[in-house]
Tab-separated table of C-alpha atoms and ligand atoms in Angstrom:
chain	number	residue	atom	x	y	z
A	25	MET	CA	-1.338	-25.716	2.321
A	26	VAL	CA	-1.711	-22.312	4.029
A	27	THR	CA	-3.677	-19.209	2.859
A	28	ALA	CA	-2.830	-15.835	4.407
A	29	SER	CA	-4.188	-12.407	3.551
A	30	ALA	CA	-2.959	-8.831	4.118
A	31	PRO	CA	-4.645	-5.449	3.519
A	32	GLY	CA	-3.767	-2.562	1.262
A	33	LYS	CA	-3.539	1.065	2.546
A	34	VAL	CA	-4.316	4.710	1.963
A	35	TYR	CA	-2.356	7.651	3.275
A	36	LEU	CA	-4.620	9.600	5.675
A	37	PHE	CA	-1.907	12.245	6.080
A	38	GLY	CA	1.656	13.026	5.300
A	39	GLU	CA	2.814	11.445	1.984
A	40	HIS	CA	5.784	13.302	0.359
A	41	ALA	CA	6.674	15.144	3.583
A	42	VAL	CA	7.501	11.730	5.071
A	43	VAL	CA	10.465	11.559	2.621
A	44	TYR	CA	12.092	14.479	4.543
A	45	GLY	CA	11.615	12.994	7.980
A	46	GLU	CA	8.128	14.349	8.781
A	47	PRO	CA	5.652	11.906	10.307
A	48	ALA	CA	2.908	10.312	8.186
A	49	VAL	CA	-0.194	8.326	8.957
A	50	PRO	CA	-1.151	5.507	6.505
A	51	CYS	CA	-4.252	3.407	7.284
A	52	ALA	CA	-4.899	-0.172	6.321
A	53	ILE	CA	-8.045	-0.692	4.269
A	54	GLU	CA	-10.443	-3.585	3.834
A	55	LEU	CA	-9.153	-4.623	0.420
A	56	ARG	CA	-6.933	-7.663	0.743
A	57	ALA	CA	-4.410	-9.723	-1.169
A	58	ARG	CA	-4.793	-13.492	-0.448
A	59	VAL	CA	-1.896	-15.833	-1.022
A	60	THR	CA	-1.977	-19.609	-0.864
A	61	VAL	CA	1.259	-21.503	-0.482
A	62	ASP	CA	1.697	-25.241	-0.879
A	63	ARG	CA	5.083	-26.934	-0.345
A	64	ARG	CA	6.414	-28.893	-3.313
A	65	ASP	CA	8.607	-31.990	-3.364
A	66	ASP	CA	11.239	-30.250	-5.450
A	67	ASP	CA	12.949	-26.832	-5.155
A	68	ARG	CA	10.937	-25.058	-7.870
A	69	LEU	CA	8.576	-22.162	-7.520
A	70	ARG	CA	5.239	-22.128	-9.398
A	71	VAL	CA	3.323	-18.877	-9.241
A	72	HIS	CA	-0.302	-18.451	-10.345
A	73	ALA	CA	-1.640	-14.927	-10.113
A	74	GLU	CA	-5.171	-13.734	-10.653
A	75	ASP	CA	-6.651	-10.294	-10.459
A	76	LEU	CA	-3.340	-8.497	-10.553
A	77	SER	CA	-4.959	-6.343	-13.191
A	78	LEU	CA	-3.717	-9.041	-15.520
A	79	ASP	CA	-5.614	-11.796	-17.203
A	80	GLY	CA	-4.405	-14.354	-14.771
A	81	PHE	CA	-1.061	-15.984	-15.521
A	82	THR	CA	0.828	-19.009	-14.343
A	83	VAL	CA	4.648	-19.248	-14.256
A	84	GLU	CA	6.903	-21.985	-13.231
A	85	TYR	CA	10.567	-21.492	-12.693
A	86	SER	CA	13.415	-22.599	-10.420
A	87	GLY	CA	14.027	-19.104	-9.217
A	88	ASP	CA	17.271	-18.229	-10.986
A	89	ALA	CA	17.401	-15.078	-13.143
A	90	GLY	CA	17.904	-16.883	-16.451
A	91	ASP	CA	14.779	-19.006	-16.039
A	92	ARG	CA	12.036	-16.562	-16.959
A	93	PRO	CA	8.642	-17.611	-18.311
A	94	ASP	CA	7.094	-17.006	-21.604
A	95	VAL	CA	3.679	-15.448	-20.832
A	96	ALA	CA	1.335	-13.212	-22.784
A	97	VAL	CA	1.372	-10.186	-20.460
A	98	SER	CA	3.562	-7.209	-20.155
A	99	GLU	CA	7.036	-8.304	-19.308
A	100	SER	CA	7.649	-5.525	-16.799
A	101	LEU	CA	4.551	-6.455	-14.908
A	102	VAL	CA	5.532	-10.096	-14.760
A	103	GLU	CA	9.083	-9.176	-13.769
A	104	ALA	CA	7.799	-6.862	-11.052
A	105	ALA	CA	5.257	-9.366	-9.704
A	106	MET	CA	7.794	-12.172	-9.745
A	107	GLY	CA	10.463	-10.044	-8.082
A	108	TYR	CA	8.110	-9.459	-5.130
A	109	VAL	CA	7.070	-13.068	-4.880
A	110	ASP	CA	10.672	-14.322	-5.300
A	111	GLY	CA	11.852	-11.975	-2.585
A	112	ALA	CA	9.040	-12.996	-0.196
A	113	ILE	CA	9.776	-16.661	-0.731
A	114	GLU	CA	13.505	-16.051	-0.137
A	115	GLN	CA	12.630	-14.358	3.183
A	116	ALA	CA	10.503	-17.298	4.167
A	117	ARG	CA	13.274	-19.821	3.290
A	118	ASP	CA	15.693	-17.678	5.309
A	119	ALA	CA	13.392	-17.473	8.372
A	120	ALA	CA	12.820	-21.265	8.315
A	121	ALA	CA	16.510	-22.055	7.505
A	122	GLU	CA	15.211	-24.176	4.560
A	123	PRO	CA	17.021	-22.639	1.547
A	124	ALA	CA	16.047	-25.273	-0.995
A	125	VAL	CA	12.355	-25.724	-0.437
A	126	GLY	CA	9.936	-25.171	-3.401
A	127	PHE	CA	6.339	-23.945	-3.419
A	128	ASP	CA	3.200	-23.543	-5.464
A	129	VAL	CA	1.962	-19.983	-4.839
A	130	THR	CA	-1.456	-18.690	-5.824
A	131	ILE	CA	-2.214	-14.967	-5.510
A	132	GLU	CA	-5.576	-13.262	-5.590
A	133	SER	CA	-5.883	-9.617	-4.856
A	134	ASP	CA	-8.780	-7.103	-4.449
A	135	ILE	CA	-6.270	-4.222	-4.585
A	136	PRO	CA	-5.868	-2.397	-7.908
A	137	LEU	CA	-2.230	-2.545	-9.051
A	138	GLY	CA	-0.115	0.594	-9.195
A	139	GLY	CA	-2.698	2.977	-7.800
A	140	GLY	CA	-0.841	3.748	-4.595
A	141	LEU	CA	-2.921	1.351	-2.510
A	142	GLY	CA	-0.037	-0.807	-1.392
A	143	SER	CA	-0.805	-3.892	-3.530
A	144	SER	CA	2.757	-5.131	-3.763
A	145	ALA	CA	3.305	-4.753	-0.036
A	146	ALA	CA	0.157	-6.717	0.683
A	147	VAL	CA	1.218	-9.530	-1.623
A	148	VAL	CA	4.708	-9.663	-0.069
A	149	VAL	CA	3.389	-9.617	3.516
A	150	ALA	CA	0.794	-12.310	2.847
A	151	THR	CA	3.346	-14.473	0.992
A	152	ILE	CA	5.895	-14.349	3.823
A	153	GLU	CA	3.135	-15.261	6.365
A	154	ALA	CA	1.745	-18.102	4.325
A	155	ALA	CA	5.142	-19.589	3.330
A	156	THR	CA	6.633	-19.425	6.857
A	157	ARG	CA	3.478	-21.045	8.310
A	158	GLU	CA	3.676	-23.702	5.657
A	159	LEU	CA	7.155	-24.384	6.986
A	160	ASP	CA	5.821	-24.447	10.581
A	161	VAL	CA	7.523	-21.187	11.543
A	162	GLU	CA	5.470	-18.416	13.234
A	163	LEU	CA	6.917	-14.907	12.824
A	164	ASP	CA	5.567	-11.956	14.789
A	165	ARG	CA	3.962	-9.214	12.681
A	166	GLU	CA	6.899	-6.811	13.254
A	167	GLU	CA	9.326	-9.348	11.768
A	168	ILE	CA	6.996	-9.969	8.826
A	169	ALA	CA	6.849	-6.153	8.326
A	170	ASP	CA	10.613	-5.913	8.462
A	171	ARG	CA	11.244	-8.782	6.112
A	172	ALA	CA	8.649	-7.475	3.678
A	173	TYR	CA	10.334	-4.097	3.748
A	174	GLN	CA	13.660	-5.679	2.779
A	175	VAL	CA	11.931	-7.251	-0.223
A	176	GLU	CA	10.334	-3.938	-1.327
A	177	HIS	CA	13.603	-2.141	-0.747
A	178	ASP	CA	15.471	-4.584	-3.005
A	179	VAL	CA	12.876	-4.705	-5.762
A	180	GLN	CA	12.409	-0.899	-5.754
A	181	ASP	CA	16.163	-0.182	-5.750
A	182	GLY	CA	16.179	1.312	-2.287
A	183	GLU	CA	13.302	3.701	-2.912
A	184	ALA	CA	10.683	2.104	-0.703
A	185	SER	CA	9.463	3.548	2.606
A	186	ARG	CA	8.439	1.328	5.471
A	187	ALA	CA	4.875	2.685	5.366
A	188	ASP	CA	3.188	0.159	3.088
A	189	THR	CA	4.700	-2.978	4.518
A	190	PHE	CA	4.357	-1.968	8.170
A	191	CYS	CA	0.749	-0.858	7.657
A	192	SER	CA	-0.161	-4.065	5.793
A	193	ALA	CA	1.396	-6.314	8.455
A	194	MET	CA	0.009	-4.500	11.514
A	195	GLY	CA	-3.414	-3.213	10.202
A	196	GLY	CA	-5.250	-0.184	11.622
A	197	ALA	CA	-3.748	3.298	11.541
A	198	VAL	CA	0.000	3.556	11.846
A	199	ARG	CA	2.484	6.350	12.321
A	200	VAL	CA	5.753	6.333	10.354
A	201	GLU	CA	8.602	8.733	11.011
A	202	GLY	CA	11.862	7.604	9.380
A	203	ASP	CA	12.539	4.073	10.565
A	204	ASP	CA	10.240	4.574	13.568
A	205	CYS	CA	6.938	2.814	12.862
A	206	ARG	CA	4.135	2.274	15.422
A	207	THR	CA	0.403	1.565	15.504
A	208	ILE	CA	-1.955	4.334	16.748
A	209	GLY	CA	-5.583	4.338	17.861
A	210	ALA	CA	-8.300	5.403	15.379
A	211	PRO	CA	-12.075	5.656	15.319
A	212	GLU	CA	-14.191	4.025	12.600
A	213	LEU	CA	-13.053	5.580	9.340
A	214	PRO	CA	-15.551	5.111	6.436
A	215	PHE	CA	-13.152	5.551	3.569
A	216	VAL	CA	-14.308	5.820	-0.004
A	217	VAL	CA	-11.660	5.412	-2.666
A	218	GLY	CA	-11.825	6.799	-6.179
A	219	PHE	CA	-9.294	5.429	-8.740
A	220	ASP	CA	-8.696	7.195	-12.069
A	221	GLY	CA	-7.312	4.014	-13.617
A	222	GLY	CA	-3.771	5.425	-13.954
A	223	ALA	CA	-0.772	6.017	-11.792
A	224	GLY	CA	1.755	8.727	-11.340
A	225	ASP	CA	5.532	8.081	-11.557
A	226	THR	CA	6.534	8.022	-7.906
A	227	GLY	CA	10.254	8.650	-8.597
A	228	GLU	CA	9.534	11.635	-10.799
A	229	LEU	CA	6.952	13.162	-8.385
A	230	VAL	CA	9.348	12.781	-5.434
A	231	ALA	CA	12.205	14.345	-7.440
A	232	GLY	CA	9.814	17.211	-8.425
A	233	VAL	CA	9.052	18.027	-4.816
A	234	ARG	CA	12.771	17.883	-3.930
A	235	SER	CA	13.731	20.318	-6.659
A	236	LEU	CA	10.854	22.655	-5.715
A	237	LYS	CA	12.112	22.612	-2.107
A	238	GLY	CA	15.563	23.553	-3.326
A	239	GLU	CA	14.196	26.443	-5.340
A	240	TYR	CA	11.440	27.950	-3.259
A	241	ASP	CA	11.247	28.610	0.490
A	242	PHE	CA	7.458	28.163	0.368
A	243	ALA	CA	7.927	24.501	-0.637
A	244	GLU	CA	10.275	23.894	2.245
A	245	THR	CA	7.756	25.528	4.566
A	246	THR	CA	4.901	23.504	2.967
A	247	VAL	CA	6.643	20.267	3.744
A	248	ARG	CA	7.061	21.287	7.409
A	249	THR	CA	3.493	22.443	7.553
A	250	ILE	CA	2.340	19.009	6.342
A	251	GLY	CA	4.372	17.574	9.272
A	252	ASP	CA	2.541	19.924	11.771
A	253	LEU	CA	-0.786	18.958	10.224
A	254	VAL	CA	0.012	15.285	10.772
A	255	LEU	CA	0.529	15.980	14.449
A	256	GLN	CA	-2.914	17.658	14.590
A	257	GLY	CA	-4.314	14.749	12.683
A	258	GLU	CA	-2.958	12.335	15.279
A	259	ARG	CA	-4.733	14.308	18.010
A	260	ALA	CA	-7.973	14.216	16.000
A	261	LEU	CA	-7.660	10.459	15.583
A	262	ASP	CA	-7.041	10.104	19.290
A	263	ASP	CA	-10.164	12.188	20.090
A	264	GLY	CA	-12.200	10.239	17.490
A	265	ASP	CA	-13.090	13.518	15.860
A	266	ALA	CA	-14.054	12.484	12.272
A	267	ALA	CA	-15.128	16.020	11.215
A	268	GLU	CA	-11.701	17.414	12.219
A	269	ILE	CA	-9.922	14.477	10.466
A	270	GLY	CA	-11.874	15.306	7.304
A	271	ARG	CA	-11.009	19.059	7.537
A	272	LEU	CA	-7.302	18.207	7.899
A	273	MET	CA	-7.526	15.791	4.917
A	274	ASP	CA	-8.770	18.820	2.837
A	275	PHE	CA	-5.919	20.983	4.039
A	276	ASN	CA	-3.447	18.171	3.296
A	277	HIS	CA	-4.753	17.927	-0.244
A	278	GLY	CA	-4.288	21.681	-0.696
A	279	LEU	CA	-0.685	21.489	0.513
A	280	LEU	CA	0.045	18.607	-1.795
A	281	SER	CA	-1.417	20.622	-4.700
A	282	ALA	CA	0.946	23.477	-3.794
A	283	LEU	CA	3.804	21.045	-4.074
A	284	GLY	CA	2.620	20.232	-7.608
A	285	VAL	CA	1.727	16.576	-7.112
A	286	SER	CA	-1.999	16.723	-7.695
A	287	ALA	CA	-3.586	16.337	-11.206
A	288	ARG	CA	-6.785	17.476	-12.871
A	289	ARG	CA	-8.508	14.104	-12.477
A	290	LEU	CA	-7.481	13.833	-8.826
A	291	ASP	CA	-8.778	17.369	-8.140
A	292	GLU	CA	-11.985	16.505	-10.038
A	293	MET	CA	-12.608	13.418	-7.839
A	294	VAL	CA	-11.705	15.327	-4.714
A	295	TRP	CA	-14.260	18.031	-5.589
A	296	ALA	CA	-16.909	15.421	-6.533
A	297	ALA	CA	-16.510	13.900	-3.131
A	298	ARG	CA	-16.633	17.234	-1.287
A	299	ASP	CA	-19.683	18.377	-3.261
A	300	ALA	CA	-21.377	15.072	-2.344
A	301	GLY	CA	-20.930	15.820	1.390
A	302	ALA	CA	-17.713	13.976	2.211
A	303	MET	CA	-16.181	15.076	5.525
A	304	GLY	CA	-12.907	15.445	3.623
A	305	ALA	CA	-11.043	14.276	0.570
A	306	LYS	CA	-7.441	14.148	-0.684
A	307	LEU	CA	-5.153	12.410	-3.030
A	308	THR	CA	-3.395	9.412	-1.528
A	309	GLY	CA	0.185	8.312	-2.286
A	310	ALA	CA	2.550	9.840	-4.809
A	311	GLY	CA	-0.120	11.751	-6.750
A	312	GLY	CA	0.084	12.649	-10.451
A	313	GLY	CA	-2.762	10.107	-10.994
A	314	GLY	CA	-4.121	7.073	-9.179
A	315	CYS	CA	-6.366	7.372	-6.144
A	316	VAL	CA	-8.130	9.796	-3.890
A	317	VAL	CA	-9.488	8.932	-0.490
A	318	ALA	CA	-12.605	10.565	1.006
A	319	LEU	CA	-14.289	10.170	4.351
A	320	ASP	CA	-18.041	9.634	4.161
A	321	ASP	CA	-20.361	7.173	5.941
A	322	SER	CA	-23.332	7.938	3.631
A	323	GLU	CA	-23.669	6.736	0.071
A	324	GLY	CA	-23.198	10.240	-1.384
A	325	THR	CA	-19.528	10.167	-2.132
A	326	LEU	CA	-19.527	6.664	-3.584
A	327	THR	CA	-22.391	7.583	-5.972
A	328	ALA	CA	-20.821	10.888	-7.000
A	329	LEU	CA	-17.458	9.251	-7.704
A	330	LYS	CA	-19.089	6.521	-9.737
A	331	TYR	CA	-20.659	9.231	-11.973
A	332	SER	CA	-17.470	11.392	-12.117
A	333	PRO	CA	-15.857	11.221	-15.598
A	334	ALA	CA	-12.489	11.377	-13.881
A	335	CYS	CA	-13.088	8.226	-11.944
A	336	GLU	CA	-12.734	4.702	-13.357
A	337	GLN	CA	-13.447	2.743	-10.194
A	338	ALA	CA	-14.935	3.798	-6.902
A	339	PHE	CA	-15.286	1.640	-3.809
A	340	ARG	CA	-15.831	1.681	-0.100
A	341	ALA	CA	-12.761	0.569	1.862
A	342	ASP	CA	-13.241	0.872	5.624
A	343	LEU	CA	-10.273	0.944	7.984
A	344	ALA	CA	-8.931	-2.625	8.348
A	345	ARG	CA	-8.352	-3.254	11.983
A	346	GLU	CA	-6.550	-6.489	11.346
A	347	GLY	CA	-3.275	-6.703	9.432
A	348	VAL	CA	-1.838	-9.886	8.083
A	349	ARG	CA	-3.766	-13.016	9.030
A	350	VAL	CA	-3.946	-16.737	8.345
A	351	GLU	CA	-7.200	-17.493	6.475
A	352	ARG	CA	-6.751	-21.329	6.107
A	353	ASP	CA	-4.152	-23.610	7.658
B	419	PMV	O1	2.199	5.887	-4.088
B	419	PMV	P1	2.652	5.237	-2.847
B	419	PMV	O2	1.541	4.642	-2.053
B	419	PMV	O3	3.807	4.332	-3.138
B	419	PMV	O4	3.203	6.440	-1.912
B	419	PMV	C1	4.331	7.167	-2.190
B	419	PMV	C2	4.498	8.024	-1.014
B	419	PMV	C3	5.690	8.981	-1.050
B	419	PMV	O5	5.624	9.642	0.224
B	419	PMV	C4	5.448	10.038	-2.141
B	419	PMV	C5	6.986	8.325	-1.320
B	419	PMV	C6	7.447	7.428	-0.112
B	419	PMV	O6	8.248	6.555	-0.411
B	419	PMV	O7	7.062	7.650	1.034
């Protein structure tokens, strides 16, 4: 039996513009998904999931599409969760050249589902690591990231970027530009996350930015300006200049608002954080709803977000230096 864990992420800079080839900087955060994998004597897969914003469910199936469980939770959530776990297990079977091996899989996650914090990527990354180790195969983190990306790509019909899976596998701050992904240095980043309890529709929001770009020159310029800001952000990370990082986060939020992807509750949380003394605050991910990320090493922002009517959950989530790791072997 092997347990592996992998972190979620926030976008420090560059979401949306990354879709058009600009660089972006996601950062891993200390909220983890933990996956325990135990090899079975047969070829079946049994999945027990807790804390996936569901009331805990257990499913057992042989992995073919007709064999779906009867459980008392939203079918789409079960389908989505099982698609990710299925895909990750397939990758592990492929890496170990053991196509018919079965597993019991238990998932626990600290990462709210669907809020743009990379929960599915963390589950996929941790599952691939745990299942391959259970089969005595050791993959390097780049290969885990690549295999996890294939899973997300398949489950999300080709819409996934490499950001979430690479960041979760490697940990720390990473830079993504097209298919080019690398880790970069970063100082301590005292992130505070505010979650409005909802989620925007990523496909719709990306399509909205695309049509705005087609219609207005300012939107095209704004996307390129976000790319320039990311380069400045990388320099600030390199210099360890937290005040400058915060300022650039504020600018990035303004540019995302100009592209129409913020929302009243996200703006309210951003302003609650700024008023409480955060060094900077912005939405993270697709927008429309979901999460904001602020930079503050005092308790001010966390307290302000907890009292903000727009915020359903607020928590501290420092930069996670370590990506995927084995917890128990
Ligand atoms: O909401 P998330 O964390 O899946 O981020 C979406 C980020 C976008 O740049 C809007 C889309 C993408 O695939 O990069």
